[in-house]
C-alpha cells in the first residue's frame, strides 16, 4: 500500500535497503514538541547515519526491506518488505495502535 501513514517518535528513522543501497525515508512532521531533524541526529544522539547503516546491516547482512533505527536508545530492527511491516514492528515496540477507522 503506497498510501500508508506511519506515525512515530522523532528519534526513530525508517531506512530502506534496495539492491545493497540504503535510503533514509523522508518524513513529514505531524506534531512536534521536540522534533529532531535528520541533520541533527548526530549532534542529538551521538550516532551518524553511516553508523546507523552499519548497525542495520549487522542485523541480517543488509537484506532488502525496511529497517527501523531508534537513535535515542541505539536499537535497530529489521521490519520486513512493506510499510505495513514497519507499522507492525512499531506496534510490537509499544508505539501506535490499529486505526479504528480501518476496521469496519
CSV table of C-alpha atoms in Angstrom, one decimal:
chain,number,residue,atom,x,y,z
A,1,UNK,CA,0.0,0.0,0.0
A,2,UNK,CA,1.6,3.3,-1.1
A,3,UNK,CA,-0.8,5.3,0.9
A,4,UNK,CA,0.4,4.1,4.3
A,5,UNK,CA,0.8,6.7,7.0
A,6,UNK,CA,3.2,5.9,9.8
A,7,UNK,CA,3.3,8.0,13.0
A,8,UNK,CA,6.3,7.5,15.3
A,9,UNK,CA,8.6,9.5,17.7
A,10,UNK,CA,11.1,11.8,16.2
A,11,UNK,CA,14.1,9.9,17.5
A,12,UNK,CA,13.2,7.0,15.2
A,13,UNK,CA,14.1,6.9,11.5
A,14,UNK,CA,13.0,4.4,8.8
A,15,UNK,CA,15.6,3.2,6.4
A,16,UNK,CA,15.1,1.1,3.3
A,17,UNK,CA,17.7,-1.2,1.7
A,18,UNK,CA,17.3,-1.8,-2.0
A,19,UNK,CA,19.9,-3.7,-4.1
A,20,UNK,CA,22.6,-3.1,-1.5
A,21,UNK,CA,21.9,0.7,-1.3
A,22,UNK,CA,20.5,2.4,1.8
A,23,UNK,CA,17.9,5.1,1.9
A,24,UNK,CA,16.6,7.1,4.8
A,25,UNK,CA,12.8,7.6,4.2
A,26,UNK,CA,11.5,11.2,4.1
A,27,UNK,CA,9.4,12.3,7.0
A,28,UNK,CA,6.8,14.9,7.5
A,29,UNK,CA,6.2,16.4,10.9
A,30,UNK,CA,2.8,15.7,12.3
A,31,UNK,CA,3.1,17.2,15.8
A,32,UNK,CA,6.4,18.2,17.2
A,33,UNK,CA,7.5,19.5,20.6
A,34,UNK,CA,11.0,18.1,20.3
A,35,UNK,CA,11.4,17.5,16.6
A,36,UNK,CA,14.8,16.2,15.6
A,37,UNK,CA,15.8,16.9,12.0
A,38,UNK,CA,17.9,14.4,10.1
A,39,UNK,CA,20.9,16.8,10.2
A,40,UNK,CA,20.7,17.0,14.0
A,41,UNK,CA,20.7,13.2,14.7
A,42,UNK,CA,24.5,13.0,15.2
A,43,UNK,CA,24.5,16.1,17.5
A,44,UNK,CA,21.5,15.0,19.5
A,45,UNK,CA,22.1,11.3,19.8
A,46,UNK,CA,25.8,10.8,19.0
A,47,UNK,CA,25.0,8.5,16.1
A,48,UNK,CA,25.7,9.3,12.4
A,49,UNK,CA,23.6,8.0,9.6
A,50,UNK,CA,26.6,6.0,8.5
A,51,UNK,CA,27.0,4.4,11.9
A,52,UNK,CA,23.2,3.6,11.8
A,53,UNK,CA,23.6,1.9,8.4
A,54,UNK,CA,26.5,-0.2,9.7
A,55,UNK,CA,24.3,-1.4,12.7
A,56,UNK,CA,21.3,-2.0,10.5
A,57,UNK,CA,23.5,-4.1,8.1
A,58,UNK,CA,24.7,-6.2,11.0
A,59,UNK,CA,21.1,-7.3,11.8
A,60,UNK,CA,20.9,-9.6,8.8
A,61,UNK,CA,23.6,-8.8,6.2
A,62,UNK,CA,21.7,-6.0,4.5
A,63,UNK,CA,18.7,-8.0,3.4
A,64,UNK,CA,16.4,-5.9,1.2
A,65,UNK,CA,13.5,-4.2,3.0
A,66,UNK,CA,12.6,-1.7,5.7
A,67,UNK,CA,14.6,-1.1,8.9
A,68,UNK,CA,13.9,1.0,11.9
A,69,UNK,CA,16.6,2.9,13.9
A,70,UNK,CA,15.9,4.1,17.4
A,71,UNK,CA,18.6,6.7,17.8
A,72,UNK,CA,17.7,7.6,21.4
A,73,UNK,CA,18.2,4.0,22.7
A,74,UNK,CA,20.6,2.9,19.9
A,75,UNK,CA,18.4,0.0,18.9
A,76,UNK,CA,18.0,-1.3,15.4
A,77,UNK,CA,15.3,-3.5,13.9
A,78,UNK,CA,14.5,-5.3,10.6
A,79,UNK,CA,10.8,-4.7,9.8
A,80,UNK,CA,10.1,-6.6,6.5
A,81,UNK,CA,9.4,-5.8,2.9
A,82,UNK,CA,6.5,-3.3,3.2
A,83,UNK,CA,5.5,-0.2,5.1
A,84,UNK,CA,2.8,-2.2,6.8
A,85,UNK,CA,5.6,-4.3,8.3
A,86,UNK,CA,7.1,-1.1,9.7
A,87,UNK,CA,3.8,-0.3,11.3
A,88,UNK,CA,3.6,-3.8,12.8
A,89,UNK,CA,7.1,-3.5,14.2
A,90,UNK,CA,6.4,-0.2,15.8
A,91,UNK,CA,3.2,-1.6,17.4
A,92,UNK,CA,5.3,-4.6,18.7
A,93,UNK,CA,7.5,-2.0,20.3
A,94,UNK,CA,4.5,-0.4,22.0
A,95,UNK,CA,4.2,2.6,19.6
A,96,UNK,CA,0.9,3.3,17.9
A,97,UNK,CA,-2.2,1.2,17.5
A,98,UNK,CA,-4.6,-0.1,14.8
A,99,UNK,CA,-6.6,2.6,13.1
A,100,UNK,CA,-10.2,2.2,14.3
A,101,UNK,CA,-11.5,3.7,11.1
A,102,UNK,CA,-10.0,0.9,9.0
A,103,UNK,CA,-11.7,-2.0,10.9
A,104,UNK,CA,-15.2,-1.5,9.7
